[in-house]
XYZ file of C-alpha atoms in Angstrom:
480
model
C -107.875 61.431 92.636
C -106.714 58.810 95.290
C -108.683 58.619 98.473
C -107.000 58.186 101.998
C -107.735 54.424 102.027
C -105.902 54.126 98.642
C -102.834 54.840 100.709
C -100.819 51.927 102.233
C -100.523 52.100 105.945
C -96.823 53.177 105.783
C -97.877 55.913 103.420
C -100.449 57.018 105.690
C -97.861 56.926 108.648
C -95.510 59.000 106.517
C -98.049 61.593 105.839
C -99.000 61.881 109.401
C -95.336 62.220 110.537
C -94.809 64.882 107.905
C -97.846 66.998 108.902
C -99.636 66.398 105.612
C -102.488 64.412 107.254
C -103.766 64.100 110.628
C -104.654 60.978 112.456
C -108.080 62.379 113.481
C -108.911 63.004 109.850
C -107.637 59.427 108.844
C -109.567 57.943 111.687
C -112.934 59.754 110.958
C -112.507 58.555 107.165
C -112.295 54.869 108.221
C -115.061 55.219 110.902
C -117.290 56.763 108.124
C -116.582 53.923 105.843
C -117.150 51.275 108.566
C -120.552 52.926 109.293
C -121.386 53.024 105.635
C -120.172 49.869 104.127
C -119.804 47.434 107.015
C -123.159 48.348 108.725
C -125.559 49.777 106.154
C -124.674 49.165 102.399
C -123.436 45.647 102.413
C -123.717 44.047 105.798
C -120.124 42.784 105.336
C -119.795 41.659 108.838
C -116.236 42.604 109.455
C -116.507 44.199 112.904
C -118.185 42.918 116.070
C -117.489 46.200 117.889
C -116.489 49.638 116.600
C -114.604 51.640 119.247
C -115.392 55.063 117.641
C -114.807 57.159 120.908
C -111.656 55.435 121.756
C -110.289 55.699 118.347
C -110.921 59.341 118.067
C -109.272 59.765 121.594
C -106.175 57.861 120.533
C -106.073 59.636 117.218
C -106.020 63.149 118.939
C -103.277 61.795 121.379
C -101.287 60.577 118.250
C -101.514 64.000 116.601
C -100.264 65.776 119.865
C -97.415 63.235 120.056
C -96.687 63.787 116.214
C -96.482 67.555 116.661
C -93.959 67.206 119.564
C -91.913 64.827 117.741
C -91.516 67.200 114.823
C -90.682 70.037 117.124
C -88.105 67.902 118.907
C -86.776 66.125 115.869
C -87.519 62.668 117.397
C -88.710 59.678 115.401
C -91.827 57.724 116.276
C -93.028 54.469 115.089
C -93.693 54.246 111.243
C -97.368 53.294 112.135
C -97.908 56.203 114.641
C -101.385 57.497 114.209
C -102.418 54.818 111.821
C -105.887 53.166 112.398
C -106.142 49.327 112.592
C -108.439 46.551 113.726
C -107.844 43.927 116.176
C -109.413 40.370 116.274
C -111.929 39.890 118.958
C -109.919 36.975 120.590
C -107.637 39.280 122.551
C -108.621 41.618 125.384
C -108.813 45.419 125.163
C -109.417 46.971 128.623
C -113.073 48.166 128.958
C -113.973 47.010 125.440
C -116.479 44.223 124.496
C -114.633 40.791 124.338
C -116.799 38.015 122.830
C -114.367 35.483 121.434
C -116.835 35.003 118.760
C -119.312 33.228 121.143
C -122.879 34.129 122.157
C -121.885 32.849 125.487
C -119.939 35.823 125.874
C -121.871 38.398 123.966
C -121.882 40.867 126.885
C -118.422 40.255 128.308
C -116.121 43.276 128.715
C -112.279 43.101 128.755
C -110.596 43.941 131.996
C -107.151 44.384 130.868
C -104.996 44.859 127.717
C -103.366 41.586 126.376
C -99.701 42.204 125.679
C -100.168 42.417 122.015
C -102.530 45.316 122.551
C -100.006 47.086 124.988
C -97.388 46.883 122.132
C -99.874 48.336 119.614
C -100.744 51.225 121.988
C -96.896 51.863 122.547
C -96.565 52.110 118.833
C -99.135 54.865 118.603
C -101.782 52.837 116.514
C -105.444 53.822 116.706
C -107.928 51.018 117.489
C -110.975 51.156 115.233
C -112.616 48.000 116.665
C -112.566 44.493 117.353
C -113.280 42.017 114.250
C -115.403 39.080 113.804
C -114.284 35.523 114.118
C -115.917 32.110 114.555
C -116.561 30.785 118.186
C -113.301 30.680 119.878
C -111.278 30.863 116.668
C -111.840 27.056 116.139
C -113.071 26.563 112.673
C -111.679 28.152 109.306
C -114.739 30.095 108.440
C -116.184 33.291 110.056
C -119.767 32.520 111.183
C -121.176 32.491 114.616
C -124.370 33.105 116.485
C -123.653 36.741 117.333
C -124.887 37.956 114.056
C -124.617 37.559 110.151
C -121.580 35.699 108.796
C -118.520 37.769 107.747
C -118.528 37.933 103.690
C -115.758 38.027 101.269
C -115.532 41.601 99.817
C -114.525 39.976 96.383
C -117.832 37.937 96.355
C -120.314 38.539 99.104
C -121.700 34.929 98.427
C -118.412 33.484 99.559
C -116.455 33.196 102.833
C -113.338 35.113 103.659
C -112.038 32.062 105.589
C -111.147 32.095 109.147
C -110.654 32.375 111.831
C -109.300 36.005 111.362
C -111.876 36.598 108.567
C -113.242 39.645 109.966
C -109.879 41.253 110.007
C -109.167 40.076 106.427
C -112.550 41.285 105.225
C -111.965 44.734 106.804
C -108.601 45.270 105.239
C -109.737 43.961 101.580
C -112.723 46.350 101.902
C -110.860 49.324 102.918
C -112.227 49.397 106.346
C -108.816 49.519 107.797
C -105.436 49.850 106.498
C -104.115 46.690 108.145
C -105.371 44.393 110.789
C -104.112 42.062 113.637
C -105.033 38.332 113.423
C -104.357 35.237 115.375
C -103.109 32.056 113.747
C -103.269 28.490 115.461
C -103.801 26.424 112.352
C -103.686 28.913 109.560
C -106.110 31.550 110.863
C -104.197 34.607 109.337
C -102.955 32.846 106.200
C -106.173 31.149 105.220
C -108.282 34.559 105.069
C -105.221 36.340 103.472
C -105.419 33.834 100.454
C -109.127 34.193 100.326
C -109.123 37.988 100.433
C -106.076 38.657 98.386
C -103.928 39.911 101.035
C -100.515 39.451 102.659
C -100.606 37.400 105.881
C -97.619 36.860 108.090
C -97.592 34.220 110.788
C -94.387 35.022 112.826
C -92.249 32.396 114.475
C -93.336 30.967 117.782
C -92.636 33.507 120.556
C -92.082 36.364 118.322
C -95.227 38.013 119.689
C -96.297 37.556 123.243
C -99.571 35.515 123.711
C -99.994 36.663 127.329
C -101.036 37.341 129.822
C -104.733 36.167 129.836
C -104.420 32.983 127.645
C -100.801 32.037 127.197
C -100.637 29.189 124.744
C -98.861 26.272 126.256
C -98.965 24.120 123.149
C -97.217 26.663 120.909
C -99.790 26.445 118.229
C -101.181 29.913 118.248
C -99.365 33.086 117.562
C -100.485 36.785 116.766
C -99.930 37.803 113.094
C -100.586 40.507 110.604
C -102.944 41.058 107.542
C -102.189 43.818 105.142
C -102.349 44.763 101.421
C -98.565 44.885 100.959
C -95.662 42.955 102.450
C -94.037 46.173 104.123
C -97.341 47.152 105.908
C -97.620 43.569 107.246
C -93.914 43.650 108.368
C -94.359 46.896 110.006
C -97.263 45.613 111.912
C -95.257 42.566 113.079
C -92.572 44.895 114.284
C -95.084 46.869 116.397
C -96.489 43.594 117.882
C -93.270 41.831 118.387
C -91.047 41.620 121.552
C -90.784 39.576 124.921
C -93.166 40.280 127.769
C -93.099 39.162 131.344
C -94.298 35.769 131.718
C -94.016 34.682 128.229
C -93.793 30.746 127.860
C -91.922 31.168 124.596
C -89.633 33.875 123.173
C -87.885 34.006 119.804
C -84.429 35.171 119.255
C -83.640 38.234 117.134
C -83.547 38.303 113.399
C -80.447 36.822 111.528
C -78.482 39.912 110.606
C -80.307 42.188 113.019
C -82.771 45.100 111.991
C -86.492 45.277 111.872
C -88.727 43.073 109.672
C -89.664 46.265 107.784
C -85.981 46.714 106.970
C -85.928 43.219 105.192
C -89.080 43.845 103.446
C -87.102 46.508 101.176
C -84.096 44.285 100.642
C -83.347 41.779 97.917
C -83.289 38.342 99.222
C -80.519 37.134 96.972
C -80.720 33.691 94.980
C -82.540 31.209 97.170
C -83.020 27.368 97.280
C -86.706 26.569 97.360
C -88.322 23.436 97.850
C -91.769 23.207 96.166
C -94.518 20.920 97.720
C -97.356 20.754 95.653
C -99.056 17.765 97.074
C -100.570 18.129 100.660
C -99.258 16.294 103.598
C -102.768 15.387 104.628
C -104.262 12.093 103.382
C -106.831 12.454 100.742
C -106.664 16.047 100.300
C -106.840 17.286 96.752
C -105.550 20.321 95.139
C -107.995 22.296 93.106
C -106.886 23.144 89.466
C -107.011 26.865 90.137
C -104.837 26.613 93.178
C -102.463 24.329 91.395
C -102.230 26.931 88.490
C -101.597 29.771 91.061
C -98.797 27.567 92.633
C -97.225 26.696 89.167
C -97.407 30.376 88.311
C -95.488 31.354 91.500
C -92.856 28.729 90.956
C -92.285 29.972 87.440
C -91.946 33.516 88.586
C -89.508 32.818 91.249
C -87.476 30.709 88.839
C -87.373 33.779 86.488
C -86.352 35.956 89.456
C -83.267 33.796 89.751
C -84.236 31.430 92.594
C -83.893 27.555 92.173
C -87.259 25.800 92.725
C -87.098 22.019 93.024
C -90.215 19.694 93.369
C -90.051 17.701 96.457
C -92.523 14.985 97.823
C -93.378 14.539 101.389
C -95.469 11.562 102.500
C -98.977 12.316 103.630
C -99.232 11.333 107.306
C -102.716 10.956 108.964
C -100.964 10.950 112.529
C -100.321 14.604 112.124
C -104.032 15.234 111.564
C -104.790 13.053 114.688
C -102.240 14.685 116.848
C -103.801 18.142 115.900
C -107.278 17.029 116.511
C -106.390 15.897 120.073
C -104.750 19.206 120.951
C -107.357 21.258 119.384
C -110.211 19.662 121.129
C -108.459 20.230 124.412
C -107.923 23.865 123.330
C -111.729 24.124 122.735
C -112.429 22.593 126.206
C -110.026 25.064 128.002
C -112.627 27.831 127.888
C -114.401 27.962 131.161
C -118.212 28.201 130.894
C -120.998 28.275 133.296
C -123.449 25.348 132.778
C -126.098 27.586 131.359
C -123.639 29.011 128.721
C -122.702 25.516 127.448
C -126.206 25.629 125.617
C -125.163 28.706 123.710
C -122.223 26.994 122.023
C -122.171 26.138 118.368
C -122.265 22.507 117.380
C -118.704 22.268 116.195
C -117.489 23.866 119.569
C -119.570 21.376 121.540
C -118.240 18.555 119.392
C -114.725 19.429 120.084
C -115.294 19.906 123.784
C -116.873 16.485 124.053
C -114.051 14.975 122.018
C -111.600 16.417 124.545
C -113.092 14.199 127.246
C -111.736 11.260 125.351
C -108.259 12.334 125.056
C -105.937 10.865 127.456
C -103.013 12.353 129.090
C -100.722 10.022 127.081
C -102.411 10.859 123.810
C -102.120 14.598 124.576
C -98.331 14.321 125.356
C -97.847 12.030 122.295
C -99.561 14.650 120.037
C -97.054 17.353 121.478
C -94.193 14.923 120.775
C -95.556 14.480 117.244
C -95.497 18.342 116.754
C -91.824 18.598 117.712
C -91.023 15.634 115.588
C -92.614 17.295 112.512
C -90.394 20.287 113.098
C -87.292 18.096 113.390
C -88.201 16.302 110.186
C -88.472 19.563 108.221
C -85.223 20.833 109.784
C -83.324 17.641 108.784
C -84.954 16.833 105.417
C -85.746 20.185 103.979
C -83.972 23.069 105.645
C -80.738 21.284 105.637
C -80.813 21.690 101.830
C -83.291 24.498 101.115
C -83.836 27.995 102.377
C -87.597 28.261 101.638
C -90.695 25.921 101.148
C -93.253 27.048 98.640
C -96.717 25.523 98.743
C -100.194 26.694 97.754
C -101.881 28.374 100.807
C -105.167 26.612 100.362
C -106.206 23.532 98.409
C -109.336 25.321 97.041
C -110.372 28.919 96.121
C -112.736 30.730 98.450
C -115.759 28.591 99.243
C -119.476 29.723 99.507
C -120.702 30.855 102.906
C -122.017 27.896 104.936
C -120.017 25.388 102.756
C -117.705 24.424 105.508
C -120.397 24.567 108.363
C -123.007 22.009 108.362
C -123.948 21.867 112.129
C -125.526 18.412 111.704
C -122.162 16.386 111.493
C -119.269 18.344 113.044
C -116.942 15.371 112.562
C -117.566 15.516 108.784
C -117.245 19.387 108.917
C -113.839 18.925 110.623
C -112.715 16.511 107.855
C -114.006 18.970 105.112
C -112.072 21.893 106.757
C -108.915 19.782 106.926
C -109.081 18.995 103.155
C -109.682 22.881 102.516
C -106.647 23.855 104.578
C -104.113 20.994 104.315
C -100.935 23.111 103.932
C -101.076 25.677 106.727
C -101.331 23.747 110.022
C -97.733 22.435 109.725
C -96.146 25.750 110.546
C -98.351 26.043 113.879
C -97.195 22.368 114.895
C -93.491 23.419 114.380
C -93.624 27.157 115.410
C -91.980 27.990 112.100
C -92.792 31.270 110.258
C -94.838 31.321 107.054
C -96.340 34.106 104.771
C -99.221 33.860 102.388
C -98.723 36.036 99.414
C -101.408 36.944 96.870
C -100.431 35.201 93.679
C -103.159 35.176 91.020
C -106.852 35.079 90.154
C -109.146 32.234 89.525
C -111.256 32.364 86.235
C -114.029 33.625 88.533
C -112.219 36.535 89.643
C -111.408 35.356 93.151
C -107.926 35.900 94.516
C -105.565 32.826 95.276
C -102.362 32.874 97.491
C -99.207 30.819 97.841
C -97.420 30.173 100.921
C -93.660 30.482 101.969
C -92.213 28.789 104.894
C -89.027 29.308 106.523
C -86.451 28.226 109.292
C -87.318 29.192 112.811
C -86.727 33.084 113.468
C -86.011 33.464 109.790
C -88.822 35.709 108.910
C -86.594 38.170 107.181
C -85.915 35.666 104.423
C -89.659 35.155 103.910
C -90.405 38.676 103.904
C -87.844 39.710 101.373
C -88.832 36.971 99.114
C -92.439 37.688 99.464
C -91.969 41.426 98.744
C -90.035 40.370 95.655
C -92.758 38.052 94.561
C -95.692 40.369 95.284
C -94.105 43.102 93.302
C -94.670 40.972 90.119
C -98.488 40.615 90.756
C -101.302 43.047 89.808
C -103.208 42.240 93.081
C -102.146 45.460 94.776
C -103.622 47.433 91.985
C -107.193 45.529 92.050
C -109.860 46.125 94.625
C -113.306 44.699 95.255
C -116.187 46.641 93.933
C -117.197 47.922 97.583
C -113.667 49.656 97.677
């Protein structure tokens, strides 16, 4: 017999809307699993803070709203009453807000960030705040607040990062879907490592305000879920302009919601396959190459045209990202005594920022724009979608990317691990990581679809078509 967490988020929402399930019962189910699996049985480390009282209060309110809607014949959000997790890089009023740093271990949020305001308006229920590395800077999920987040498929391995807590929660059945942020691949990396769908929307699709508006355009809020439709529905719930936004994305081509497009056939598409990374000296692991090849073959069998394309590796892109990323690390305001609480990698980036000149920073932002123009002129003039591996390697062992003694070498190692994802942050283009296949060791591996600016619908339609051909949605880790 299926358990509640076996249902997709949209199935849960439909059952709540139809009166077959209460949000309170569903919320209690997840809170019990979090207490048992995340805290006692496995020490998964997915959540930093569990908001049990708030969740039950929101769930009771959602049930009242649902009952009124049934009486009135009105329609609510498809995720109304559905619990979810939010990455602890955003503020929720009166809830612990650490940003993954021991320097902020006891800080409390004093407002709702706009994305949280949107999620409240959609009637979702906040189960808690998920784990992340310090300030979401590296691509693993380890910090000084507690034990590392572990990959539900193999607890000896990392779920990736920086939205690793969110991914682990969904993969382990501790939330039906989760919010993440993505400034260099931080939604798509853990999606691939944990066998999930990860959507990074176009720049400006979801508001980054008000507390930390991203003037570089690198970061956006994204969605992690077990199905493309669930992830699309979460993006719909988060999306929309808010007062003071630095960037705002236009409406989708053809209108409608992203969830609408998740149920539509994409039609035959022209797909550019980029097997080789654009990062110098990065090597593609055979397991990831096999996943990419299998996905290309499947897409061809589905009626699409996949053509292999080569783009030159460019160290200047890595340098530009490093300059901007170090300044981002330095943008966090700390008291002198708090500096001593920082991780070595964070301290390294903040020191590096002191060497970045205004001209170098400006040139880095120009490089970002140039990469976007290059992709538009050279690829999207002839192709609808870009296909790549999501990662250059399968999930790595916990601690493998974090050395602490040589942060510069760690940064280079991380860059080689994730050489495909960052280009979509530099350019602001949308991308989706789709679970593709399994390694011989039983670890999930994803492929990534990238598209034109504001054309998330094409990616979501294609991702849903590709995902339907895999068995990944029917497999779960042992702790499930």
